[in-house]
C-alpha positions as a Markdown table, in Angstrom:
| # | Residue | x | y | z |
|---|---|---|---|---|
| 1 | Gln | -12.8 | -5.2 | -13.9 |
| 2 | Val | -10.0 | -5.1 | -11.4 |
| 3 | Gln | -10.3 | -4.8 | -7.6 |
| 4 | Leu | -7.7 | -4.0 | -4.8 |
| 5 | Val | -8.6 | -5.1 | -1.3 |
| 6 | Glu | -6.7 | -3.8 | 1.6 |
| 7 | Ser | -6.5 | -5.6 | 5.2 |
| 8 | Gly | -4.3 | -5.4 | 8.3 |
| 9 | Gly | -5.2 | -2.1 | 9.6 |
| 10 | Gly | -6.3 | -1.5 | 13.2 |
| 11 | Leu | -5.2 | 0.1 | 16.5 |
| 12 | Val | -1.8 | -0.3 | 17.8 |
| 13 | Gln | 0.4 | 1.4 | 20.6 |
| 14 | Ala | 3.4 | 3.6 | 19.7 |
| 15 | Gly | 6.3 | 1.2 | 19.0 |
| 16 | Gly | 4.2 | -1.5 | 17.8 |
| 17 | Ser | 4.0 | -3.1 | 14.4 |
| 18 | Leu | 1.3 | -3.9 | 11.8 |
| 19 | Arg | 1.3 | -5.6 | 8.6 |
| 20 | Leu | -1.0 | -4.5 | 5.8 |
| 21 | Ser | -1.9 | -6.6 | 2.7 |
| 22 | Cys | -3.5 | -5.7 | -0.5 |
| 23 | Val | -4.8 | -8.4 | -2.8 |
| 24 | Ala | -5.6 | -7.5 | -6.5 |
| 25 | Ser | -8.2 | -9.5 | -8.4 |
| 26 | Gly | -9.8 | -9.5 | -11.7 |
| 27 | Ser | -8.9 | -9.1 | -15.3 |
| 28 | Ile | -5.2 | -8.9 | -14.7 |
| 29 | Phe | -2.6 | -9.6 | -17.3 |
| 30 | Ser | 0.5 | -8.2 | -15.6 |
| 31 | Tyr | 1.5 | -5.7 | -13.0 |
| 32 | Asn | 3.8 | -2.7 | -13.2 |
| 33 | Ala | 4.5 | -0.7 | -10.0 |
| 34 | Met | 2.5 | -1.1 | -6.8 |
| 35 | Gly | 2.4 | 1.2 | -3.8 |
| 36 | Trp | 1.0 | 2.3 | -0.6 |
| 37 | Tyr | -0.1 | 5.8 | 0.2 |
| 38 | Arg | -1.8 | 7.4 | 3.4 |
| 39 | Gln | -4.0 | 10.3 | 4.0 |
| 40 | Ala | -4.4 | 11.9 | 7.4 |
| 41 | Pro | -7.3 | 14.0 | 8.4 |
| 42 | Gly | -6.6 | 17.6 | 7.0 |
| 43 | Lys | -3.7 | 16.4 | 4.9 |
| 44 | Gln | -2.9 | 15.4 | 1.4 |
| 45 | Arg | -2.2 | 11.9 | 0.4 |
| 46 | Glu | 1.3 | 11.0 | 0.3 |
| 47 | Leu | 3.4 | 8.3 | -0.9 |
| 48 | Val | 4.5 | 5.8 | 1.9 |
| 49 | Ala | 6.3 | 3.2 | -0.2 |
| 50 | Ala | 6.4 | 1.9 | -3.9 |
| 51 | Ile | 7.8 | -1.3 | -5.5 |
| 52 | Thr | 8.4 | -1.8 | -9.2 |
| 53 | Ser | 7.7 | -4.9 | -11.3 |
| 54 | Gly | 11.7 | -5.4 | -10.9 |
| 55 | Gly | 11.3 | -5.2 | -7.3 |
| 56 | Ser | 13.1 | -1.7 | -6.7 |
| 57 | Thr | 11.6 | 0.2 | -3.8 |
| 58 | Asn | 11.1 | 3.8 | -2.9 |
| 59 | Tyr | 10.0 | 5.0 | 0.6 |
| 60 | Gly | 8.7 | 8.4 | 1.8 |
| 61 | Asp | 11.2 | 10.1 | 4.1 |
| 62 | Ser | 9.2 | 9.8 | 7.1 |
| 63 | Val | 9.2 | 5.8 | 7.0 |
| 64 | Lys | 12.5 | 5.0 | 5.9 |
| 65 | Gly | 14.0 | 2.3 | 8.0 |
| 66 | Arg | 10.8 | 1.7 | 9.6 |
| 67 | Phe | 8.5 | 0.4 | 6.9 |
| 68 | Thr | 9.1 | -2.3 | 4.2 |
| 69 | Ile | 7.1 | -3.1 | 1.2 |
| 70 | Ser | 7.1 | -6.4 | -0.6 |
| 71 | Arg | 5.2 | -8.2 | -3.3 |
| 72 | Asp | 4.1 | -11.6 | -4.2 |
| 73 | Asn | 3.2 | -11.7 | -7.7 |
| 74 | Ala | 1.9 | -15.4 | -7.6 |
| 75 | Lys | -0.5 | -14.3 | -4.8 |
| 76 | Asn | -1.2 | -10.8 | -6.6 |
| 77 | Thr | -0.4 | -9.2 | -3.3 |
| 78 | Val | 1.4 | -6.3 | -2.1 |
| 79 | Tyr | 2.6 | -6.1 | 1.6 |
| 80 | Leu | 3.5 | -3.3 | 3.8 |
| 81 | Gln | 5.4 | -4.2 | 7.0 |
| 82 | Met | 5.3 | -1.4 | 9.5 |
| 83 | Asn | 7.5 | -1.3 | 12.5 |
| 84 | Ser | 8.2 | 1.3 | 15.2 |
| 85 | Leu | 5.0 | 3.0 | 14.6 |
| 86 | Lys | 4.4 | 6.5 | 15.6 |
| 87 | Pro | 1.2 | 8.4 | 16.4 |
| 88 | Glu | 2.1 | 10.5 | 13.4 |
| 89 | Asp | 1.7 | 7.4 | 11.2 |
| 90 | Thr | -2.2 | 7.4 | 11.8 |
| 91 | Ala | -4.0 | 7.7 | 8.7 |
| 92 | Val | -6.0 | 5.7 | 6.1 |
| 93 | Tyr | -3.6 | 3.7 | 4.1 |
| 94 | Tyr | -4.5 | 3.1 | 0.5 |
| 95 | Cys | -2.9 | 0.6 | -1.9 |
| 96 | Asn | -2.5 | 1.2 | -5.6 |
| 97 | Ala | -1.4 | -0.7 | -8.6 |
| 98 | Gln | -0.5 | 0.1 | -12.1 |
| 99 | Ile | -2.3 | -2.9 | -14.1 |
| 100 | Ile | -2.3 | -4.1 | -17.5 |
| 101 | Thr | -5.6 | -5.8 | -18.0 |
| 102 | Thr | -6.4 | -8.6 | -20.2 |
| 103 | Arg | -7.8 | -6.1 | -22.8 |
| 104 | Gly | -4.5 | -4.4 | -22.9 |
| 105 | Ser | -5.4 | -1.4 | -21.0 |
| 106 | Asn | -2.7 | 0.3 | -18.7 |
| 107 | Ile | -4.8 | 1.7 | -15.6 |
| 108 | Leu | -4.0 | 2.9 | -12.1 |
| 109 | Tyr | -6.2 | 1.1 | -9.7 |
| 110 | Trp | -6.8 | 2.0 | -5.8 |
| 111 | Gly | -8.0 | 0.2 | -3.0 |
| 112 | Gln | -10.7 | 1.3 | -0.7 |
| 113 | Gly | -8.3 | 2.0 | 2.3 |
| 114 | Thr | -7.8 | 0.7 | 5.7 |
| 115 | Gln | -7.5 | 2.7 | 8.9 |
| 116 | Val | -4.1 | 2.6 | 10.9 |
| 117 | Thr | -4.3 | 4.3 | 14.4 |
| 118 | Val | -1.2 | 4.6 | 16.5 |
| 119 | Ser | -1.8 | 5.5 | 20.0 |
| 120 | Ser | 0.6 | 7.3 | 22.3 |
């Protein structure tokens, strides 16, 4: 069993910053890609940022230059540094991780989400 737990969401004014964290725990053998997605009310879930096991990153067009994804494998944690936040960044942010379990299964896990609200 593997769990992903996000933290760091909250209310911030436009132009401000937040740092999200996602900690993985459980029967983890290794990681492949990890990422952050978001879903605003009435919209589809969209990619925010992803990072491979080798450290290569990919960002959604709307966050390029403002958000930075990073990972600390020793701490089983992926981070999302969000700067220059805009009201349109308001959404529930979810982390995910492609994990190889100790039983050899390759499974995509999702966290429960953390709310980010940016006021104008």
